[in-house]
Each structure stands twice: as structure tokens, then as C-alpha cells.
Amino acid sequence: VSCYLHHYTRLHALLPESVIDKFLQGRIVLHQIFESGSSFAFTMGLPERIDDKEGEMTLDLRVDNRKVCSLSFTIVPGWVVESKTEEIILISHLQGVKGCNAQTRLARKVLCDYSPKAMLLAALQGVANAFEIREIQAVCATMQRSHQESCSAIFRRGYDHFFSKAGMVKTAAGFYSTSIPLTGKPLSAFKGRARSRAKKRREMRQRIQLACEAWLFRTVDRAAPPLSDATISTELTEEM
């Protein structure tokens, strides 16, 4: 309970009451990209499933208004995960949506990334920057509340393998941790066409991160970093 009290105390400390109400009643579009006749929206709000509403906030990637992937997180004191950092963002859920293979393939192609999960991780870094939080941690497969031994291999691929590939390191307490920014492999580690693809991925992730950060900065009239040519959507919606 104390973690969720901390979480919402931090939300109220940064965000206006009107924005908090929008988060609690529906979803807010932090960033939206229109490309190839489709829309790709990064939204934030409460989890949609009633049994998931345990206090977290959720970032979703939506393709043409259909959710294809979600990431749930909480702002908690560092001691909760045995971190020396005063405050961290803790990822408790990261999963794609069944039946959205076509939308997932389209998002991967247009947004130049190998997984919608990586795109949401970029968006989360923007949220962390807006709250001046410098560390992200994530549950491992066996800590995930839906984990079942019969599906342990699937959970390991979805959590442990993904976080390791993203450059996060497993701590003695069993969480995956990274400081912000999460840089990943240097471009010099890639060769030929792989380097070009890696460069595009990095540029798109930075665009997503800065756009989400800028949206939150603007709600409190704080100066945000320059966004180059990133297109920011300020649309509020309760339908998405």
C-alpha cells in the first residue's frame, strides 16, 4: 500500500488535477505518429482489466486505435527493490496482445524496431525523465504475478530475455535494472546494414522518448528538451 501511496503522491506533485482526472477516467495520448495510412499512438492511463487495477499506470502502443502491447509501472522508493537510488520506476507487466500480429508487424516496420516492447520502454524513459527519475527496474519472469510454472519458458522470453537484450542487468534482489538513458550496444558493435538498422531504431526510440517527455513537461509549463522534428499529439481521449 505504501508504494501506491508514494506513486500517486508523486503523480499529484507533478501533474495538474485535470490531467490526473483524465488518467483515471480514460487514456491520454502522449505521442502519435501518422505513417503509411495508419496511426501509432503511445497512450497512458489505468489498466483496462478490472483485476489489473492495483494502482499501476499503463503505457500502451495502439495501432489504428487497437492496443497491441502494454507496459505497467509504478513509481516506488528505491528500498523496495534494494536499490541505493532514492526513487525508481518499477515495471510490473510488459506483454503483447493476442490476435494483433498484423498490427505488430506494421508497427515494427514503420517504427523501425524489432519489438513494440522496446518502443514502450523508450516511452517509459520519457516519463521517467519528466519525473526526474534516473533508474528503471523490472520484475523477472518468476516475479510476474501471472507467472505459471507450466509457461515458464514463455515468461522467461517475454521478461528475462527481453530485458537482458535491452541492456538491463539482473540485480542480487532478482530485478532487472538500468540507469537512464538506456543506451544499449554502441553503434560501432554493428556492421554494414545492421548498423543502419540500429541507427534508425535508436533515432526512433529517442523521438518517442522525447515526445512523451515533452507532453508531460508541457502540462506543468516546464521547459522541455528540443524535439527536432518529432510530431507531438496533445489530444486527450477517453476512448483509446
CSV table of C-alpha atoms in Angstrom, one decimal:
chain,number,residue,atom,x,y,z
A,1,VAL,CA,0.0,0.0,0.0
A,2,SER,CA,2.8,2.4,0.9
A,3,CYS,CA,4.2,2.0,-2.7
A,4,TYR,CA,1.0,3.1,-4.3
A,5,LEU,CA,0.6,6.0,-1.9
A,6,HIS,CA,4.1,7.1,-2.9
A,7,HIS,CA,3.2,6.6,-6.6
A,8,TYR,CA,0.1,8.8,-6.5
A,9,THR,CA,1.7,11.3,-4.3
A,10,ARG,CA,4.4,11.8,-7.0
A,11,LEU,CA,1.7,12.0,-9.7
A,12,HIS,CA,-0.1,14.7,-7.9
A,13,ALA,CA,3.1,16.6,-7.1
A,14,LEU,CA,3.9,16.9,-10.8
A,15,LEU,CA,0.7,16.9,-12.7
A,16,PRO,CA,-2.4,19.2,-12.6
A,17,GLU,CA,-5.6,17.8,-11.2
A,18,SER,CA,-7.3,17.9,-14.6
A,19,VAL,CA,-4.6,15.7,-16.1
A,20,ILE,CA,-4.8,13.3,-13.2
A,21,ASP,CA,-8.6,13.0,-13.7
A,22,LYS,CA,-8.0,12.2,-17.4
A,23,PHE,CA,-5.6,9.5,-16.5
A,24,LEU,CA,-8.0,7.9,-14.0
A,25,GLN,CA,-11.1,8.2,-16.3
A,26,GLY,CA,-9.6,7.2,-19.6
A,27,ARG,CA,-6.3,7.4,-21.5
A,28,ILE,CA,-4.1,10.3,-22.7
A,29,VAL,CA,-2.2,10.3,-25.9
A,30,LEU,CA,1.4,11.2,-25.2
A,31,HIS,CA,2.6,10.8,-28.7
A,32,GLN,CA,1.1,9.9,-32.0
A,33,ILE,CA,2.7,9.1,-35.4
A,34,PHE,CA,0.8,9.0,-38.7
A,35,GLU,CA,2.5,6.9,-41.3
A,36,SER,CA,1.6,4.6,-44.2
A,37,GLY,CA,-2.1,5.4,-43.7
A,38,SER,CA,-2.1,4.2,-40.1
A,39,SER,CA,-1.8,5.8,-36.7
A,40,PHE,CA,0.6,4.7,-34.0
A,41,ALA,CA,-0.3,6.1,-30.6
A,42,PHE,CA,1.5,5.9,-27.2
A,43,THR,CA,-1.1,6.3,-24.5
A,44,MET,CA,-1.1,6.4,-20.7
A,45,GLY,CA,-3.8,5.6,-18.2
A,46,LEU,CA,-5.0,2.9,-15.8
A,47,PRO,CA,-5.0,-0.7,-16.9
A,48,GLU,CA,-8.2,-1.7,-18.7
A,49,ARG,CA,-8.8,-5.0,-17.0
A,50,ILE,CA,-10.6,-4.6,-13.7
A,51,ASP,CA,-8.4,-7.3,-12.0
A,52,ASP,CA,-5.3,-5.4,-13.0
A,53,LYS,CA,-6.2,-2.1,-11.3
A,54,GLU,CA,-3.9,-2.4,-8.4
A,55,GLY,CA,-2.6,1.1,-8.6
A,56,GLU,CA,-0.2,1.0,-11.5
A,57,MET,CA,-0.2,3.2,-14.6
A,58,THR,CA,-0.1,1.6,-18.0
A,59,LEU,CA,1.6,2.7,-21.2
A,60,ASP,CA,0.0,1.2,-24.4
A,61,LEU,CA,1.0,1.1,-28.0
A,62,ARG,CA,-2.1,1.3,-30.2
A,63,VAL,CA,-2.1,0.8,-33.9
A,64,ASP,CA,-5.2,2.3,-35.6
A,65,ASN,CA,-6.8,2.5,-32.2
A,66,ARG,CA,-6.2,-1.1,-31.3
A,67,LYS,CA,-3.9,-2.0,-28.4
A,68,VAL,CA,-1.0,-4.2,-29.4
A,69,CYS,CA,1.2,-4.0,-26.4
A,70,SER,CA,1.1,-2.7,-22.8
A,71,LEU,CA,3.6,-1.8,-20.0
A,72,SER,CA,2.5,-1.3,-16.4
A,73,PHE,CA,4.7,0.6,-13.9
A,74,THR,CA,4.8,2.2,-10.5
A,75,ILE,CA,6.9,5.0,-9.1
A,76,VAL,CA,8.3,3.5,-5.8
A,77,PRO,CA,11.1,4.2,-3.3
A,78,GLY,CA,14.4,2.5,-4.2
A,79,TRP,CA,14.5,0.5,-1.0
A,80,VAL,CA,11.6,-1.6,-2.3
A,81,VAL,CA,13.9,-3.3,-4.8
A,82,GLU,CA,17.1,-2.9,-2.6
A,83,SER,CA,18.4,0.0,-4.7
A,84,LYS,CA,20.5,2.8,-3.4
A,85,THR,CA,18.7,5.2,-5.6
A,86,GLU,CA,16.1,7.2,-3.7
A,87,GLU,CA,13.3,6.6,-6.2
A,88,ILE,CA,12.8,4.3,-9.2
A,89,ILE,CA,10.2,3.3,-11.8
A,90,LEU,CA,9.3,-0.4,-11.4
A,91,ILE,CA,7.9,-2.3,-14.4
A,92,SER,CA,5.5,-5.0,-13.2
A,93,HIS,CA,3.9,-6.0,-16.5
A,94,LEU,CA,5.1,-6.0,-20.2
A,95,GLN,CA,3.2,-8.0,-22.7
A,96,GLY,CA,1.8,-8.0,-26.3
A,97,VAL,CA,-1.8,-8.6,-27.1
A,98,LYS,CA,-3.0,-11.8,-28.7
A,99,GLY,CA,-4.6,-11.6,-32.1
A,100,CYS,CA,-2.7,-8.4,-33.2
A,101,ASN,CA,0.0,-10.0,-35.4
A,102,ALA,CA,-0.8,-7.8,-38.4
A,103,GLN,CA,-0.7,-4.6,-36.3
A,104,THR,CA,2.5,-5.7,-34.6
A,105,ARG,CA,4.2,-6.4,-37.9
A,106,LEU,CA,3.1,-3.0,-39.2
A,107,ALA,CA,4.4,-1.2,-36.1
A,108,ARG,CA,7.8,-3.0,-36.3
A,109,LYS,CA,8.1,-2.0,-40.0
A,110,VAL,CA,7.0,1.7,-39.7
A,111,LEU,CA,8.7,2.4,-36.3
A,112,CYS,CA,11.9,0.6,-37.3
A,113,ASP,CA,12.1,-1.6,-34.2
A,114,TYR,CA,12.2,-5.3,-33.5
A,115,SER,CA,9.5,-5.3,-30.8
A,116,PRO,CA,6.7,-3.0,-29.5
A,117,LYS,CA,8.1,-3.7,-26.1
A,118,ALA,CA,11.2,-1.8,-26.9
A,119,MET,CA,9.1,1.2,-28.1
A,120,LEU,CA,7.2,1.2,-24.8
A,121,LEU,CA,10.5,1.1,-22.9
A,122,ALA,CA,11.6,4.2,-24.8
A,123,ALA,CA,8.3,5.9,-23.9
A,124,LEU,CA,8.8,5.0,-20.2
A,125,GLN,CA,12.2,6.6,-20.3
A,126,GLY,CA,10.5,9.8,-21.3
A,127,VAL,CA,8.1,9.5,-18.4
A,128,ALA,CA,11.0,8.9,-16.0
A,129,ASN,CA,12.8,12.0,-17.3
A,130,ALA,CA,9.7,14.1,-16.7
A,131,PHE,CA,9.6,12.9,-13.1
A,132,GLU,CA,13.4,13.3,-12.8
A,133,ILE,CA,13.8,9.6,-12.0
A,134,ARG,CA,17.2,8.2,-13.1
A,135,GLU,CA,16.7,4.4,-12.7
A,136,ILE,CA,14.2,1.8,-14.0
A,137,GLN,CA,13.9,-1.7,-12.6
A,138,ALA,CA,11.6,-4.5,-13.8
A,139,VAL,CA,10.4,-7.8,-12.4
A,140,CYS,CA,11.9,-11.0,-13.6
A,141,ALA,CA,9.7,-13.8,-15.1
A,142,THR,CA,9.1,-15.6,-11.8
A,143,MET,CA,8.2,-12.4,-10.0
A,144,GLN,CA,5.4,-11.6,-12.6
A,145,ARG,CA,2.1,-12.1,-10.8
A,146,SER,CA,0.7,-14.1,-13.7
A,147,HIS,CA,3.6,-16.5,-13.8
A,148,GLN,CA,2.9,-20.2,-14.1
A,149,GLU,CA,5.5,-22.9,-14.0
A,150,SER,CA,3.9,-24.6,-17.0
A,151,CYS,CA,4.5,-21.4,-19.0
A,152,SER,CA,7.9,-20.5,-17.5
A,153,ALA,CA,9.7,-20.6,-20.9
A,154,ILE,CA,7.3,-18.1,-22.4
A,155,PHE,CA,7.6,-15.8,-19.4
A,156,ARG,CA,11.4,-16.0,-19.5
A,157,ARG,CA,11.4,-15.0,-23.2
A,158,GLY,CA,9.0,-12.2,-22.5
A,159,TYR,CA,10.7,-10.8,-19.5
A,160,ASP,CA,14.2,-12.0,-18.7
A,161,HIS,CA,15.4,-12.4,-22.3
A,162,PHE,CA,13.9,-9.1,-23.4
A,163,PHE,CA,15.3,-7.1,-20.5
A,164,SER,CA,18.7,-8.7,-21.0
A,165,LYS,CA,18.7,-7.9,-24.7
A,166,ALA,CA,17.7,-4.3,-23.9
A,167,GLY,CA,20.8,-3.9,-21.8
A,168,MET,CA,19.3,-4.2,-18.3
A,169,VAL,CA,21.3,-6.1,-15.7
A,170,LYS,CA,19.8,-8.6,-13.1
A,171,THR,CA,20.4,-7.4,-9.5
A,172,ALA,CA,21.1,-9.5,-6.4
A,173,ALA,CA,17.4,-8.9,-5.5
A,174,GLY,CA,16.3,-10.5,-8.7
A,175,PHE,CA,15.1,-7.4,-10.6
A,176,TYR,CA,16.4,-6.1,-13.9
A,177,SER,CA,17.9,-2.7,-13.6
A,178,THR,CA,19.2,0.2,-15.8
A,179,SER,CA,20.1,3.8,-15.3
A,180,ILE,CA,18.6,6.3,-17.7
A,181,PRO,CA,19.3,6.8,-20.5
A,182,LEU,CA,19.4,3.1,-21.5
A,183,THR,CA,22.0,3.2,-24.3
A,184,GLY,CA,22.3,-0.5,-25.4
A,185,LYS,CA,25.1,-1.6,-27.7
A,186,PRO,CA,27.2,1.1,-29.3
A,187,LEU,CA,26.7,1.6,-33.0
A,188,SER,CA,30.3,0.5,-33.6
A,189,ALA,CA,29.3,-3.0,-32.5
A,190,PHE,CA,27.1,-3.3,-35.6
A,191,LYS,CA,28.4,-3.9,-39.1
A,192,GLY,CA,27.0,-2.9,-42.5
A,193,ARG,CA,23.2,-2.9,-42.9
A,194,ALA,CA,22.8,-4.0,-39.3
A,195,ARG,CA,24.4,-0.7,-38.3
A,196,SER,CA,22.0,1.3,-40.5
A,197,ARG,CA,19.0,-0.5,-38.9
A,198,ALA,CA,20.4,0.0,-35.4
A,199,LYS,CA,20.8,3.7,-36.1
A,200,LYS,CA,17.2,4.0,-37.3
A,201,ARG,CA,15.9,2.2,-34.2
A,202,ARG,CA,17.9,4.5,-31.9
A,203,GLU,CA,16.6,7.6,-33.7
A,204,MET,CA,13.0,6.4,-33.5
A,205,ARG,CA,13.3,5.5,-29.8
A,206,GLN,CA,14.8,8.9,-29.0
A,207,ARG,CA,11.9,10.5,-30.9
A,208,ILE,CA,9.4,8.6,-28.8
A,209,GLN,CA,11.2,9.2,-25.6
A,210,LEU,CA,11.5,13.0,-26.1
A,211,ALA,CA,7.9,13.3,-27.3
A,212,CYS,CA,6.4,11.6,-24.3
A,213,GLU,CA,8.7,13.6,-22.0
A,214,ALA,CA,7.7,16.9,-23.7
A,215,TRP,CA,4.0,16.2,-23.3
A,216,LEU,CA,4.4,15.8,-19.6
A,217,PHE,CA,6.7,18.8,-19.3
A,218,ARG,CA,4.1,21.0,-21.1
A,219,THR,CA,1.3,20.1,-18.6
A,220,VAL,CA,3.3,21.8,-15.9
A,221,ASP,CA,4.8,24.6,-18.1
A,222,ARG,CA,8.3,23.3,-17.7
A,223,ALA,CA,10.9,23.7,-20.4
A,224,ALA,CA,11.4,20.5,-22.3
A,225,PRO,CA,14.5,19.5,-24.3
A,226,PRO,CA,14.3,20.3,-28.1
A,227,LEU,CA,12.4,17.7,-30.1
A,228,SER,CA,13.8,18.2,-33.6
A,229,ASP,CA,11.1,17.3,-36.0
A,230,ALA,CA,9.1,15.0,-33.6
A,231,THR,CA,5.3,15.4,-34.1
A,232,ILE,CA,3.6,15.7,-30.7
A,233,SER,CA,-0.1,14.9,-30.3
A,234,THR,CA,-1.8,16.8,-27.5
A,235,GLU,CA,-5.1,15.1,-28.0
A,236,LEU,CA,-6.9,13.9,-24.8
A,237,THR,CA,-9.2,10.9,-25.2
A,238,GLU,CA,-11.2,8.7,-23.1
A,239,GLU,CA,-11.9,6.2,-25.9
A,240,MET,CA,-8.4,5.0,-26.5
